[in-house]
Coordinates of C-alpha atoms in Angstrom, one line a residue:
E1 CA 49.4 96.1 106.6
R2 CA 48.9 99.8 106.6
S3 CA 52.3 100.8 107.9
G4 CA 54.0 100.2 104.5
T5 CA 57.0 97.9 104.2
E6 CA 58.5 95.9 107.1
R7 CA 61.4 98.3 107.7
S8 CA 62.7 100.1 110.7
G9 CA 65.3 102.8 111.3
T10 CA 66.4 105.7 113.3
G11 CA 64.6 108.5 111.4
K12 CA 67.7 110.7 111.9
S13 CA 69.3 112.7 109.2
G14 CA 72.1 110.9 107.4
T15 CA 71.6 107.5 109.1
G16 CA 69.4 104.5 108.9
K17 CA 66.3 103.9 106.8
P18 CA 62.8 105.3 107.1
G19 CA 60.8 103.3 109.6
T20 CA 57.2 102.1 109.6
G21 CA 56.5 101.7 113.2
K22 CA 53.2 103.2 114.3
P23 CA 52.5 105.3 117.4
A24 CA 50.6 103.7 120.2
Q25 CA 47.7 106.1 119.9
P26 CA 47.4 107.2 116.3
G27 CA 44.1 109.1 117.0
T28 CA 45.9 112.0 118.6
F29 CA 49.4 113.1 117.8
V30 CA 51.7 116.1 117.5
L31 CA 54.1 116.8 114.7
S32 CA 56.7 118.6 116.7
G33 CA 59.6 120.9 115.7
G34 CA 59.1 121.2 111.9
T35 CA 58.5 123.9 109.4
V36 CA 55.0 123.8 107.9
V37 CA 54.9 124.6 104.2
D38 CA 51.8 124.8 102.0
E39 CA 50.9 126.9 98.9
N40 CA 50.3 130.0 101.0
A41 CA 53.2 130.2 103.4
A42 CA 56.0 128.6 105.4
R43 CA 56.0 128.9 109.2
A44 CA 57.8 127.4 112.1
A45 CA 55.0 125.4 113.7
D46 CA 53.8 122.3 115.5
V47 CA 50.7 120.5 114.2
V48 CA 48.2 118.6 116.4
V49 CA 46.0 116.0 114.7
R50 CA 43.0 114.3 116.2
G51 CA 40.3 112.2 114.6
G52 CA 41.7 112.5 111.2
V53 CA 41.8 116.3 111.0
I54 CA 44.2 119.1 112.0
V55 CA 42.9 120.6 115.3
E56 CA 45.7 123.1 116.0
I57 CA 48.7 124.7 114.4
G58 CA 50.8 126.9 116.6
P59 CA 54.3 128.4 116.9
R60 CA 57.0 125.8 117.1
G61 CA 57.5 124.6 120.7
E62 CA 54.6 126.6 122.1
V63 CA 51.7 124.2 121.4
A64 CA 50.2 122.4 124.4
R65 CA 50.4 118.7 123.9
P66 CA 47.1 116.9 124.6
A67 CA 47.1 114.3 127.3
G68 CA 48.1 110.9 125.9
A69 CA 49.1 112.3 122.5
T70 CA 52.0 110.7 120.7
V71 CA 54.7 113.1 119.6
L72 CA 56.2 112.5 116.2
D73 CA 59.5 114.2 115.7
A74 CA 59.6 116.7 112.8
Q75 CA 62.7 118.6 113.9
G76 CA 64.8 119.6 110.9
C77 CA 61.9 118.6 108.6
L78 CA 59.3 120.1 106.4
V79 CA 55.7 119.4 107.1
T80 CA 53.7 119.6 103.9
P81 CA 50.4 118.5 102.4
G82 CA 50.7 114.9 101.1
L83 CA 52.1 114.4 97.7
V84 CA 49.7 113.6 94.8
D85 CA 50.8 111.5 91.8
L86 CA 48.9 112.0 88.6
H87 CA 50.4 109.1 86.8
T88 CA 50.8 105.7 88.6
H89 CA 50.7 102.2 87.1
L90 CA 49.4 99.8 89.7
R91 CA 49.0 97.0 87.2
E92 CA 46.0 95.4 88.9
P93 CA 43.9 93.8 87.5
G94 CA 46.0 91.6 85.3
G95 CA 49.6 92.5 86.1
E96 CA 49.9 91.5 89.7
E97 CA 53.3 89.9 89.2
A98 CA 54.7 93.4 88.8
E99 CA 52.5 95.4 91.3
T100 CA 49.2 95.3 93.1
I101 CA 47.0 98.1 94.3
Q102 CA 48.1 97.5 97.9
T103 CA 51.8 97.2 97.2
G104 CA 51.8 100.2 94.9
A105 CA 49.9 102.2 97.6
R106 CA 52.6 101.1 100.2
A107 CA 55.3 102.3 97.8
A108 CA 53.4 105.6 97.4
A109 CA 53.2 106.1 101.1
M110 CA 56.9 105.5 101.5
G111 CA 57.5 108.2 99.0
G112 CA 55.2 110.7 100.8
Y113 CA 52.1 110.3 98.6
T114 CA 48.7 110.4 100.1
A115 CA 46.9 110.0 96.7
V116 CA 47.7 108.5 93.4
V117 CA 45.8 108.4 90.1
A118 CA 45.9 104.9 88.8
M119 CA 46.4 104.6 85.0
P120 CA 43.8 102.4 83.1
N121 CA 46.2 100.3 81.0
T122 CA 45.4 97.2 83.0
E123 CA 44.1 93.8 81.8
P124 CA 41.2 94.3 81.4
A125 CA 41.5 98.0 80.8
M126 CA 39.7 100.4 83.1
D127 CA 37.2 101.2 80.3
C128 CA 33.9 100.6 82.1
A129 CA 32.2 101.1 85.5
S130 CA 32.6 97.5 86.6
V131 CA 36.4 97.6 86.4
V132 CA 36.5 101.0 88.1
R133 CA 34.4 99.5 90.9
Y134 CA 36.8 96.6 91.2
V135 CA 39.8 99.0 91.6
L136 CA 38.0 101.0 94.2
E137 CA 37.1 97.9 96.1
R138 CA 40.7 96.6 96.0
A139 CA 41.9 100.0 97.2
R140 CA 40.0 99.8 100.5
G141 CA 42.3 100.0 103.4
A142 CA 45.3 101.0 101.3
C143 CA 48.0 103.3 102.5
C144 CA 46.9 106.2 100.3
E145 CA 43.9 107.2 98.2
V146 CA 43.7 105.4 94.9
A147 CA 41.8 107.5 92.3
P148 CA 41.1 105.4 89.2
S149 CA 41.3 107.0 85.8
G150 CA 39.3 105.7 82.9
S151 CA 40.3 104.9 79.4
I152 CA 39.1 107.1 76.6
T153 CA 38.5 104.3 74.2
L154 CA 37.2 100.7 74.6
G155 CA 40.1 98.4 75.4
R156 CA 42.4 101.4 74.7
K157 CA 42.2 100.4 71.1
G158 CA 41.6 103.9 69.8
T159 CA 38.4 103.0 67.8
A160 CA 35.3 103.6 70.0
L161 CA 34.7 105.8 73.0
T162 CA 33.9 104.5 76.4
E163 CA 30.9 105.3 78.5
M164 CA 32.6 108.1 80.4
A165 CA 29.5 109.2 82.2
E166 CA 29.1 105.9 84.0
M167 CA 32.7 106.1 85.2
A168 CA 32.4 109.8 86.1
A169 CA 29.5 108.9 88.3
L170 CA 31.9 106.7 90.3
G171 CA 34.3 109.6 90.7
V172 CA 36.6 109.2 87.7
R173 CA 37.9 112.7 86.8
I174 CA 40.7 111.8 84.3
F175 CA 40.3 109.9 81.1
T176 CA 43.3 108.7 79.2
D177 CA 44.5 105.8 76.9
D178 CA 48.0 106.2 78.5
G179 CA 50.5 104.0 76.9
A180 CA 49.2 105.0 73.5
G181 CA 48.0 108.2 72.1
V182 CA 44.5 108.5 70.5
A183 CA 45.6 108.7 66.9
D184 CA 42.2 109.4 65.4
A185 CA 41.8 113.2 65.6
S186 CA 38.0 113.1 65.1
L187 CA 37.6 110.6 67.8
M188 CA 39.7 112.7 70.2
R189 CA 37.6 115.7 69.4
R190 CA 34.5 113.8 70.4
A191 CA 36.2 112.5 73.5
M192 CA 37.0 116.1 74.6
E193 CA 33.4 117.1 74.0
Y194 CA 32.1 114.1 76.0
A195 CA 34.5 114.7 78.8
T196 CA 33.6 118.4 79.1
G197 CA 30.0 117.3 79.5
V198 CA 30.8 115.1 82.5
G199 CA 33.2 117.6 84.1
A200 CA 36.3 115.5 83.4
V201 CA 39.8 116.0 82.0
I202 CA 41.3 114.4 78.9
A203 CA 44.9 113.3 79.4
D204 CA 46.9 112.2 76.4
H205 CA 50.0 110.2 75.8
C206 CA 51.4 112.4 73.1
E207 CA 53.2 110.3 70.6
E208 CA 52.0 110.2 67.0
P209 CA 52.3 106.4 66.3
S210 CA 53.2 106.6 62.6
L211 CA 56.2 108.8 63.5
A212 CA 57.2 107.0 66.7
G213 CA 57.1 103.7 64.9
K214 CA 59.0 100.9 66.7
G215 CA 61.8 103.1 68.0
C216 CA 63.2 102.2 71.4
M217 CA 65.1 105.4 72.3
N218 CA 65.4 109.0 71.3
E219 CA 66.2 109.5 67.6
G220 CA 69.4 111.4 67.4
A221 CA 73.2 111.1 67.5
V222 CA 73.2 108.5 70.2
S223 CA 70.7 106.2 68.5
S224 CA 72.7 106.5 65.3
A225 CA 75.9 105.6 67.1
L226 CA 74.3 102.6 68.9
G227 CA 72.4 101.4 65.8
L228 CA 69.1 101.4 67.6
P229 CA 65.8 102.6 66.0
G230 CA 64.8 106.0 67.3
R231 CA 61.5 107.7 68.4
P232 CA 61.8 111.3 67.2
A233 CA 60.8 114.2 69.4
V234 CA 58.6 115.5 66.6
S235 CA 56.3 112.5 67.2
E236 CA 55.5 114.1 70.6
E237 CA 55.4 117.7 69.3
V238 CA 52.9 116.8 66.5
M239 CA 50.4 115.2 69.0
V240 CA 50.8 118.1 71.5
L241 CA 50.0 120.7 68.8
R242 CA 47.0 118.7 67.6
D243 CA 45.6 118.2 71.1
I244 CA 46.0 121.9 71.9
A245 CA 44.1 122.8 68.8
L246 CA 41.3 120.4 69.7
A247 CA 41.2 121.7 73.2
R248 CA 40.9 125.3 71.9
A249 CA 38.1 124.3 69.6
T250 CA 36.1 122.3 72.1
G251 CA 36.9 124.2 75.3
A252 CA 37.9 121.0 76.9
R253 CA 40.3 120.6 79.8
L254 CA 43.4 118.9 78.4
H255 CA 46.3 117.4 80.4
L256 CA 49.4 116.4 78.6
L257 CA 51.2 113.3 80.1
H258 CA 55.0 113.0 80.6
L259 CA 56.3 115.6 78.2
S260 CA 59.9 115.1 77.2
A261 CA 60.8 117.4 74.4
E262 CA 61.8 121.1 74.1
A263 CA 59.3 121.9 71.3
S264 CA 56.4 120.4 73.3
V265 CA 56.8 122.7 76.3
A266 CA 57.2 125.7 74.0
A267 CA 53.8 124.8 72.5
V268 CA 52.3 124.5 75.9
R269 CA 53.7 127.9 77.0
L270 CA 52.1 129.5 74.0
A271 CA 48.8 127.7 74.5
K272 CA 48.5 128.9 78.1
A273 CA 49.3 132.4 77.0
A274 CA 46.4 132.1 74.5
G275 CA 44.0 131.0 77.2
V276 CA 43.7 127.3 76.3
A277 CA 42.8 125.1 79.3
V278 CA 45.9 122.9 79.1
T279 CA 48.1 121.5 81.9
A280 CA 51.2 119.4 81.6
E281 CA 53.3 117.1 83.6
V282 CA 56.9 115.9 83.5
A283 CA 58.4 112.7 85.0
P284 CA 61.5 112.9 87.3
H285 CA 63.6 110.8 84.9
H286 CA 63.0 113.3 82.1
L287 CA 64.3 116.1 84.3
V288 CA 67.6 114.4 85.3
L289 CA 68.5 111.7 82.7
V290 CA 69.6 112.0 79.0
D291 CA 69.8 109.6 76.1
E292 CA 73.6 109.3 76.7
E293 CA 72.7 106.9 79.5
L294 CA 71.6 104.3 76.9
R295 CA 75.2 103.8 75.8
S296 CA 75.3 101.2 78.5
Y297 CA 72.4 99.3 76.9
Q298 CA 70.9 98.9 80.3
T299 CA 67.1 98.3 79.9
V300 CA 66.3 100.2 83.1
F301 CA 66.8 103.4 81.0
K302 CA 64.2 102.4 78.5
V303 CA 61.0 104.4 78.8
N304 CA 58.3 105.9 76.6
P305 CA 58.6 108.7 75.7
P306 CA 62.3 108.1 75.7
L307 CA 65.1 109.9 77.5
R308 CA 66.1 112.8 75.3
T309 CA 69.0 115.3 75.0
G310 CA 70.5 117.8 77.4
A311 CA 68.8 120.6 75.6
D312 CA 65.4 118.9 76.2
V313 CA 66.2 118.4 79.9
A314 CA 67.2 122.1 80.2
A315 CA 63.9 123.2 78.6
L316 CA 61.8 120.9 80.8
R317 CA 63.5 122.3 83.9
A318 CA 62.9 125.9 82.7
A319 CA 59.3 125.1 82.0
L320 CA 58.8 123.6 85.5
A321 CA 60.4 126.7 87.0
D322 CA 58.2 129.2 85.1
G323 CA 54.9 127.3 85.4
A324 CA 54.6 126.1 81.8
I325 CA 54.7 122.6 83.3
D326 CA 52.3 122.2 86.2
A327 CA 53.2 118.9 87.8
V328 CA 55.8 116.3 88.3
A329 CA 54.3 112.8 87.9
T330 CA 56.2 109.6 88.5
D331 CA 54.9 107.5 85.6
H332 CA 55.6 104.7 88.1
A333 CA 55.8 101.7 85.7
P334 CA 56.7 98.4 87.5
H335 CA 57.8 95.4 85.5
P336 CA 58.9 91.9 86.6
P337 CA 62.5 91.0 85.9
E338 CA 61.7 88.9 82.8
A339 CA 60.3 91.9 81.1
K340 CA 63.5 93.8 81.4
D341 CA 66.1 91.0 81.2
V342 CA 66.0 90.8 77.4
A343 CA 67.5 92.6 74.5
F344 CA 67.1 96.4 74.7
C345 CA 64.6 96.8 71.9
D346 CA 62.5 93.9 73.2
A347 CA 62.4 95.2 76.8
A348 CA 59.3 96.7 78.3
P349 CA 59.5 100.4 78.7
G350 CA 59.2 102.1 82.1
M351 CA 60.7 102.7 85.5
V352 CA 59.4 102.6 89.1
G353 CA 59.5 106.0 90.7
L354 CA 57.1 106.4 93.7
E355 CA 59.8 105.8 96.3
T356 CA 62.5 107.9 94.7
A357 CA 60.8 110.8 92.9
L358 CA 61.0 113.4 95.7
A359 CA 64.6 112.6 96.6
V360 CA 65.7 112.7 93.0
L361 CA 64.3 116.2 92.6
L362 CA 65.6 117.5 95.9
T363 CA 69.1 116.1 95.0
E364 CA 69.2 117.3 91.5
L365 CA 67.1 120.5 91.3
V366 CA 67.0 122.2 94.7
D367 CA 69.7 124.4 96.2
E368 CA 70.6 123.3 99.7
K369 CA 70.7 126.9 101.0
A370 CA 67.1 127.3 100.0
I371 CA 66.1 124.2 102.0
D372 CA 68.1 125.3 105.0
A373 CA 66.4 128.7 105.0
L374 CA 63.0 126.9 105.3
V375 CA 64.1 124.3 107.8
H376 CA 65.6 127.0 110.1
L377 CA 62.8 129.5 109.6
S378 CA 61.9 131.1 113.0
G379 CA 58.7 132.9 112.0
E380 CA 56.4 133.0 108.9
V381 CA 56.9 133.8 105.3
A382 CA 54.0 134.3 102.9
F383 CA 54.4 133.3 99.3
R384 CA 53.3 135.4 96.3
G385 CA 53.2 134.4 92.7
N386 CA 55.1 131.3 91.7
P387 CA 57.8 130.5 94.4
E388 CA 61.1 129.1 93.1
G389 CA 63.1 126.2 94.4
I390 CA 61.8 123.7 96.8
V391 CA 58.3 125.3 97.3
N392 CA 57.8 125.1 93.5
I393 CA 58.8 121.4 93.6
L394 CA 56.3 120.8 96.4
G395 CA 53.6 122.6 94.5
A396 CA 54.3 120.4 91.4
M397 CA 54.1 117.3 93.5
S398 CA 51.2 118.2 95.8
W399 CA 48.7 121.0 95.4
R400 CA 48.9 121.6 91.6
P401 CA 48.4 117.9 90.6
S402 CA 45.7 117.6 93.3
R403 CA 43.7 120.3 91.5
I404 CA 44.2 118.7 88.1
A405 CA 42.9 115.4 89.5
G406 CA 39.9 116.9 91.3
L407 CA 41.3 115.9 94.7
W408 CA 41.9 119.4 96.1
P409 CA 41.6 120.5 98.9
R410 CA 41.3 117.0 100.5
H411 CA 44.9 116.4 99.3
G412 CA 47.3 119.3 98.8
G413 CA 45.1 121.9 100.4
P414 CA 46.3 124.5 102.9
L415 CA 47.4 123.2 106.3
E416 CA 44.9 124.8 108.7
V417 CA 42.6 123.9 111.5
G418 CA 39.8 121.7 110.2
A419 CA 41.7 120.4 107.2
P420 CA 42.0 116.7 106.6
A421 CA 45.3 115.3 107.9
N422 CA 46.9 114.1 104.7
L423 CA 50.5 115.1 105.4
C424 CA 54.0 114.4 104.5
V425 CA 57.1 115.1 106.7
I426 CA 60.3 115.4 104.7
D427 CA 63.8 115.3 106.1
P428 CA 65.6 117.3 103.5
A429 CA 69.1 116.5 104.9
R430 CA 68.7 112.7 105.0
R431 CA 71.3 111.0 102.8
W432 CA 70.5 107.5 101.6
R433 CA 71.4 105.0 99.0
V434 CA 68.8 103.6 96.6
E435 CA 68.5 99.8 97.3
P436 CA 65.9 98.3 95.1
A437 CA 65.7 95.2 97.2
E438 CA 64.2 97.3 100.0
F439 CA 61.4 98.8 97.9
A440 CA 57.8 98.4 99.0
S441 CA 57.0 98.0 95.3
R442 CA 57.0 94.5 94.0
S443 CA 59.3 95.6 91.1
R444 CA 62.9 96.8 91.1
N445 CA 63.3 98.4 87.7
T446 CA 64.9 101.7 88.7
P447 CA 67.6 103.6 86.9
F448 CA 68.7 105.1 90.2
A449 CA 69.9 101.8 91.9
G450 CA 73.0 102.4 94.0
R451 CA 72.8 106.2 93.8
E452 CA 73.1 108.4 96.9
L453 CA 70.3 110.8 97.2
V454 CA 69.6 113.6 99.6
G455 CA 66.1 114.1 101.2
R456 CA 63.7 111.4 102.4
V457 CA 60.2 111.1 103.8
R458 CA 60.2 110.6 107.6
H459 CA 56.4 110.3 108.1
T460 CA 53.3 110.0 105.9
I461 CA 49.9 110.7 107.4
F462 CA 46.9 109.5 105.5
N463 CA 43.4 110.5 106.7
G464 CA 44.9 111.1 110.1
D465 CA 46.6 107.7 110.3
P466 CA 50.4 107.7 110.4
V467 CA 51.0 105.0 107.7
V468 CA 54.7 105.6 107.6
V469 CA 56.6 106.6 110.8
A470 CA 60.3 106.6 111.6
E471 CA 60.3 104.3 114.6
E472 CA 62.7 106.3 116.8
A473 CA 61.1 109.6 115.7
Q474 CA 58.2 109.1 118.1
R475 CA 57.9 109.5 121.8

């Protein structure tokens, strides 16, 4: 079922739910009435898609509609390159009770993603060519592109390197033992050298295990008050500093996963200034939630690295704004109910995020006036440098992660004639309430249940196929 979940709705701002009805003739359609935004410019324009590619972009309301084409309403919306998630747990193989490649891809499409990087902490781990081939085969016909990552060490056990070249030959561009850092510095150095030789990126989960210990939340005043063991921010900082030093020594491309601490982003900022080839990501929950949330003992707030302090959140937001952090990645981590319905310290860490990430950021980080200025744009505005506000958020969720993952310009590239039609249409004024029971994901472990958010995806176009369409937004 390539149209996502079995939902329907009006597609109008402020009412209903996003629909998944598909146009009668998906081969040729017009996205009408929107504002096209990519990394170069914003312009009031209509977009014509035929045969999987963009065939025309012209001034809003002035584009001739091909005979028989379906019109998809984008009025009041932003038409952007599809979102790209650098950090998605699809659980398959081995954890299908929480998620499958197909259900995770549907969830991604509902959230505006046209590509996701699947993390390798599956069972068995994605540590060899045969498992990568399995994932690629299972991803055929999915609602978005699924790009497997490969693990750095066999079984993610941190003792022996994988055959990266064999996985790289299948298209793997990111290697990580996500869920655990590579504690052995000598092994990580060799991994970086090996990855450089096959043109890949090393991505690390930065927590030094002897410092993180068995902590289940941020170490600080709140953990002391609650009597829960803490994971100190310095456990992340130490690993970040070590990895940066190794990347400088080897010339490797290093990507730092889900940073959460003020000191970590300070280190990244200095490394970039020194010319180290390092990029970094932050998860939406680390931008908007703090450790005070855990006073409720609700396990939906348990995540690794843990939610930290208000000072850390402020530092992460500043780093996202000034470019020290390159990307927002969901760290979508689905779990079945029994993994969360236990004592806090025994609960599995992680949150689902594919269907809420964009809306959370639009609600919490973007000024409504800035959004209105784009939506009501009548001409064209070219971007220079690092745009602020919503364009920076889109860059962090689309074109910058796409480059890190080696998916650019197929995903995240400029919207121009001849470009692949991997698109996302966002209604930034749409108000909606998070109802986990309606998720396309198999899992419901979200900390945002019941919250009202502003901004929602109206349409998602993958390889020219409208995989998510608001039913009453087509004619």
